[in-house]
CSV table of C-alpha atoms and ligand atoms in Angstrom, one decimal:
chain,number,residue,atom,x,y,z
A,1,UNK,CA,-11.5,203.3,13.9
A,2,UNK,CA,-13.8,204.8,11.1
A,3,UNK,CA,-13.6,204.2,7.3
A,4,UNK,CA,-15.3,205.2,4.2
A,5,UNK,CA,-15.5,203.6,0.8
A,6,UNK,CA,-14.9,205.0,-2.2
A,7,UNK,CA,-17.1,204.9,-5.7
A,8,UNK,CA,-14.9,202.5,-6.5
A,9,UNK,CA,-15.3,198.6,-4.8
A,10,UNK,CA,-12.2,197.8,-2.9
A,11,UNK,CA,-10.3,201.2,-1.9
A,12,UNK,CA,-11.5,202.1,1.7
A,13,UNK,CA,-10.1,205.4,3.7
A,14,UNK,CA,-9.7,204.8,7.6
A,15,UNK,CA,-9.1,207.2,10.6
A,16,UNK,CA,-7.8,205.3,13.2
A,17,UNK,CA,-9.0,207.1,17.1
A,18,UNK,CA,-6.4,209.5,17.9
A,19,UNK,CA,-6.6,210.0,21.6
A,20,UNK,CA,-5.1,212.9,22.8
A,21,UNK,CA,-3.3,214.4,26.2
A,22,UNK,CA,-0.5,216.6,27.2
A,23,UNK,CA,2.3,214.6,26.6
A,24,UNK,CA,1.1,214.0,22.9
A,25,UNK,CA,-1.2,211.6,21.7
A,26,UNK,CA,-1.7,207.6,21.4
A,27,UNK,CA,-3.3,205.6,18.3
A,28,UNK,CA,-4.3,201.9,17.4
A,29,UNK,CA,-3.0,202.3,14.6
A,30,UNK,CA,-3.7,198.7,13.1
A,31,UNK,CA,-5.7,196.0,14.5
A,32,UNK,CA,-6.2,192.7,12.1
A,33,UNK,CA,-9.0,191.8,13.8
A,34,UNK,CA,-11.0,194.7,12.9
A,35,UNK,CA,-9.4,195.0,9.6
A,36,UNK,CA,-10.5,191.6,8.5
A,37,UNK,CA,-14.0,192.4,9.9
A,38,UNK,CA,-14.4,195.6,8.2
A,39,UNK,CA,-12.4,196.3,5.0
A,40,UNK,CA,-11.1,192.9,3.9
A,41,UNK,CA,-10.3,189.3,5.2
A,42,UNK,CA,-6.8,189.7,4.2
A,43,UNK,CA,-3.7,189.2,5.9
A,44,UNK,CA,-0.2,191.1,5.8
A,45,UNK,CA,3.2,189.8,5.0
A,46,UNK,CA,5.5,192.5,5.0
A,47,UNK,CA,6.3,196.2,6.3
A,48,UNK,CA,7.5,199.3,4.3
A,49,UNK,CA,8.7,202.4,4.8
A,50,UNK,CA,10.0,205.2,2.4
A,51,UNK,CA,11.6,208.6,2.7
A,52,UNK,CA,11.1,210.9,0.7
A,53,UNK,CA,13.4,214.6,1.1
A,54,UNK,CA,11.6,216.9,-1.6
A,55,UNK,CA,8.2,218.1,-1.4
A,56,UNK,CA,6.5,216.7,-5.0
A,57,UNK,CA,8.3,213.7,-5.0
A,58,UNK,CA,6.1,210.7,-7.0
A,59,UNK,CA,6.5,207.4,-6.5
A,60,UNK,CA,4.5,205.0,-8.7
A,61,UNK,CA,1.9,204.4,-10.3
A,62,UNK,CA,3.4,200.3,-9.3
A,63,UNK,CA,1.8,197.3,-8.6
A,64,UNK,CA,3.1,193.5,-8.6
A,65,UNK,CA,1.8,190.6,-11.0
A,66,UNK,CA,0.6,187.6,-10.4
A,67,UNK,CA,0.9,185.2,-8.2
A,68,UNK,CA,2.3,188.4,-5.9
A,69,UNK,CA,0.0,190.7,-6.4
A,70,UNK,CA,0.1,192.9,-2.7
A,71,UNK,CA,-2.6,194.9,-1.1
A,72,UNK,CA,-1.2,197.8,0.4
A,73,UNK,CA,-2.2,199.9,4.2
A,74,UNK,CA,-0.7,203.3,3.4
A,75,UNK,CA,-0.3,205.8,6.4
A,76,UNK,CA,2.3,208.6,6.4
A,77,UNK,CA,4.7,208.5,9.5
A,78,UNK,CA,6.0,212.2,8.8
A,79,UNK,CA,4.8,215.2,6.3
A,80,UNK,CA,1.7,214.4,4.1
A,81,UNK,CA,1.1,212.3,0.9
A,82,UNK,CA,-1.8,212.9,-1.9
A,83,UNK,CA,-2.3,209.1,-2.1
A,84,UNK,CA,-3.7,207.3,-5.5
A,85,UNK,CA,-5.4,203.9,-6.5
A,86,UNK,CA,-6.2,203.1,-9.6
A,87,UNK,CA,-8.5,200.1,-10.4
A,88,UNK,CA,-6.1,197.4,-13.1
A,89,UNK,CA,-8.7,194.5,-12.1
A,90,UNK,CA,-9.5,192.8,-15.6
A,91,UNK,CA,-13.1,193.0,-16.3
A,92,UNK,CA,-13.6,195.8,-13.6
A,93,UNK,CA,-16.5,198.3,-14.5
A,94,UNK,CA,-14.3,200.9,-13.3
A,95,UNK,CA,-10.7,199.6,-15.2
A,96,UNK,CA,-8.4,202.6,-15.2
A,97,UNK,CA,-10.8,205.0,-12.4
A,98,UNK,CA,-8.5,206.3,-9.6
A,99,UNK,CA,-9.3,207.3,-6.1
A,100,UNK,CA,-7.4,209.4,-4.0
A,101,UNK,CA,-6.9,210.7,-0.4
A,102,UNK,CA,-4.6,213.1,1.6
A,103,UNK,CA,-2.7,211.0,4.1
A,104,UNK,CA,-1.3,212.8,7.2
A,105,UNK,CA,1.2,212.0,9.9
A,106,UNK,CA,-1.0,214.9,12.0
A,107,UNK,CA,-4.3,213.0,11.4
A,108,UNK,CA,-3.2,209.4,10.7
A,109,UNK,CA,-5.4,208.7,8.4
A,110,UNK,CA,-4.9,205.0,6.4
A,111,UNK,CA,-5.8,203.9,2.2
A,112,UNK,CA,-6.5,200.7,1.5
A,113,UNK,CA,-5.3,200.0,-1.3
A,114,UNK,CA,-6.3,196.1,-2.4
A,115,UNK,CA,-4.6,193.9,-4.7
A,116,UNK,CA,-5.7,194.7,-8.2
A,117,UNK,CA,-4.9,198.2,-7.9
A,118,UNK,CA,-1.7,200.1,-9.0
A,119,UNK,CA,-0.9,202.6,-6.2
A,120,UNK,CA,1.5,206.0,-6.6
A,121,UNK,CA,1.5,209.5,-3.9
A,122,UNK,CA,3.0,212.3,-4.3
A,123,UNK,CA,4.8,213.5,-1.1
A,124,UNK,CA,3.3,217.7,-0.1
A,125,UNK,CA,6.0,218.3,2.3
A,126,UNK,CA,9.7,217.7,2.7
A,127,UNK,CA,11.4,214.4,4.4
A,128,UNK,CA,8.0,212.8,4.3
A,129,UNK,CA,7.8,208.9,5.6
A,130,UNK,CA,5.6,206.4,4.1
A,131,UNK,CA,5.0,203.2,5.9
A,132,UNK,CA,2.4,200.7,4.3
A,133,UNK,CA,1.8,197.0,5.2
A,134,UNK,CA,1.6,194.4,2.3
A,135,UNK,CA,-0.3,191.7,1.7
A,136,UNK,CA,2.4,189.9,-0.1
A,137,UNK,CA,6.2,189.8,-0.5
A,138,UNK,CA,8.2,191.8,-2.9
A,139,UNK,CA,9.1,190.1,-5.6
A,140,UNK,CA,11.6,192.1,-8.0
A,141,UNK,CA,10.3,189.8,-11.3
A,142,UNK,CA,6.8,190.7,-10.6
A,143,UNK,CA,7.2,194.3,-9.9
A,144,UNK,CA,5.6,196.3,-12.2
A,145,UNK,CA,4.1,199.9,-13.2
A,146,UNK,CA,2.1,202.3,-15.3
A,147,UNK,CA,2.8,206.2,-16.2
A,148,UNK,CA,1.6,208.3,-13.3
A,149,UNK,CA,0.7,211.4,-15.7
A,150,UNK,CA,-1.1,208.9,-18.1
A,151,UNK,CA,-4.1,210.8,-19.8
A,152,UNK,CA,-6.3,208.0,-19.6
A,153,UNK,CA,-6.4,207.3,-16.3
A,154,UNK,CA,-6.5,211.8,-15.5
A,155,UNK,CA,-4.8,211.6,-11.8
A,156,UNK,CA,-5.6,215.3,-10.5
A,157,UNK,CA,-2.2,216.0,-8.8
A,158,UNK,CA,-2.0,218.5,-6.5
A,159,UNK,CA,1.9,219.5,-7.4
A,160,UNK,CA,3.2,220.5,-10.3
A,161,UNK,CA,3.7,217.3,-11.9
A,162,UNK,CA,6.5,219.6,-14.6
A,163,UNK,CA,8.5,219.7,-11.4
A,164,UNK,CA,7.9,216.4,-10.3
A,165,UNK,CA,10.7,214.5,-8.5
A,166,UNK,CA,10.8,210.8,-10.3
A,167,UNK,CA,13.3,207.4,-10.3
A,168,UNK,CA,14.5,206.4,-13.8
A,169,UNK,CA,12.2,203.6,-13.6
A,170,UNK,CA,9.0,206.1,-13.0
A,171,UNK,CA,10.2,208.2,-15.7
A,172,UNK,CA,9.8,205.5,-18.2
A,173,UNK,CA,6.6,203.4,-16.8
A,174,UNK,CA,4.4,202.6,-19.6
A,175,UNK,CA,0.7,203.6,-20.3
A,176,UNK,CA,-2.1,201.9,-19.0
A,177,UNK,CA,-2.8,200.8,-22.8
A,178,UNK,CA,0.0,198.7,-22.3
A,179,UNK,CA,-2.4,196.5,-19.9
A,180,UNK,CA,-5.0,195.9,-22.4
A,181,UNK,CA,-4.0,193.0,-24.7
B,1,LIG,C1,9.0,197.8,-3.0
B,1,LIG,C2,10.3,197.2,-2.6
B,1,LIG,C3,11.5,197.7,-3.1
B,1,LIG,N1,12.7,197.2,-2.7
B,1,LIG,C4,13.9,197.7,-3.3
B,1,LIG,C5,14.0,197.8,-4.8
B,1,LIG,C6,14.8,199.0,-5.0
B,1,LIG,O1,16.2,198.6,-5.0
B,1,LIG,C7,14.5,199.9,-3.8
B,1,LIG,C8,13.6,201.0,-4.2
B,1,LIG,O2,12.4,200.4,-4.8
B,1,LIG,P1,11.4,201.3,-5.6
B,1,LIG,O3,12.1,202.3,-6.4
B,1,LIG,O4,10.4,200.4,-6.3
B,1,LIG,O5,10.7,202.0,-4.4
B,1,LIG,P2,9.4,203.1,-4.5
B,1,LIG,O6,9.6,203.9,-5.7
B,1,LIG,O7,9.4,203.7,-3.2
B,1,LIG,O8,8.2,202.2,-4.8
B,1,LIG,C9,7.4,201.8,-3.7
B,1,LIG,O9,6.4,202.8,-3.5
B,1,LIG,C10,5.3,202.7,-4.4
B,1,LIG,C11,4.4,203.9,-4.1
B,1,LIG,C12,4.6,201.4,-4.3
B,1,LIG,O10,3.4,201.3,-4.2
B,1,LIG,C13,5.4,200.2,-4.2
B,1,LIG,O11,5.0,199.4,-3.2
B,1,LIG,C14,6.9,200.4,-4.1
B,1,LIG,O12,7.4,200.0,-5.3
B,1,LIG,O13,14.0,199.1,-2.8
B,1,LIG,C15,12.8,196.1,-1.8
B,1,LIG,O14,13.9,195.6,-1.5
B,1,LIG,N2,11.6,195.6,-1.3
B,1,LIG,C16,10.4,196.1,-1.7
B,1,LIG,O15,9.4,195.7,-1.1
């Protein structure tokens, strides 16, 4: 396993070993020992996974309040994702700053995304799967989001957001204004 950090604290991109032969190829592609060593001494509750048919859909930006706040270990099973984080911690020298990675099922490449950050992708091909561990359970009163094409936070997306394919819920997310009281 590699990782990089980001300019932002927390957010951490990882490239699991991909070893290779003729049949195909094998990957640890989560160990919690070396997770807990490397990016962050956390441990994971739950397991997700998402389908998503259309090339540029978005999903997010979401994140849950407190007391279930959930850090989140994206990879993409199928297809690829443009994969987002954006920094909600109160106080944080970089409130509102996003980082982002290209997430492949070819390359298995992993974001961390850690608890204080709202997290959205955008799928760039068809029947792309998503599958992300969490740090905490769902929790449908805590659940939560902000407006992915939000000027303030400026996420550089790498569709056509016009043509974007959205939930009613994401259509309607407020701003990230919304978070400062
Ligand atoms: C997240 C979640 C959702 N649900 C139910 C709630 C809805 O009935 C249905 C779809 O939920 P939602 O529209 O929030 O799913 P996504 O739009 O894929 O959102 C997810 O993807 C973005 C990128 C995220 O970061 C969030 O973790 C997560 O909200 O699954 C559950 O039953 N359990 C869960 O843990």
């Amino acid at each position: 396993m590699q990782f990089e950090r980001f300019d932002i604290e927390g957010p951490a991109l990882i490239r699991p070993k991909m070893i290779g032969d003729e049949r195909g190829f094998f990957m640890e592609a989560f160990k919690d020992a070396w997770f807990r060593e490397n990016v962050e001494d956390v441990s994971f509750v739950q397991d997700n996974q998402s389908l998503s048919r259309q090339v540029g859909t978005i999903r997010g930006l979401h994140y849950q309040t407190a007391p279930f706040g959930q850090g989140k270990l994206v990879r993409c099973l199928k297809g690829s994702i443009f994969d987002v984080a954006v920094d909600i911690r109160r106080g944080s020298a970089t409130f509102g700053k996003w980082v982002g990675a290209t997430l492949t099922a070819e390359k298995g490449e992993q974001l961390w995304v850690p608890d204080g950050f709202a997290h959205a992708f955008c799928t760039l091909e068809p029947d792309t799967e998503v599958f992300y561990k969490v740090t905490n359970p769902y929790s449908k009163p805590n659940d939560a989001g902000l407006a992915f094409d939000d000027p303030d936070i400026g996420i550089i997306w790498p569709i056509d957001i016009a043509m974007a394919v959205l939930s009613d819920k994401d259509r309607l997310q407020p701003p990230l204004s919304s978070l400062i009281s």
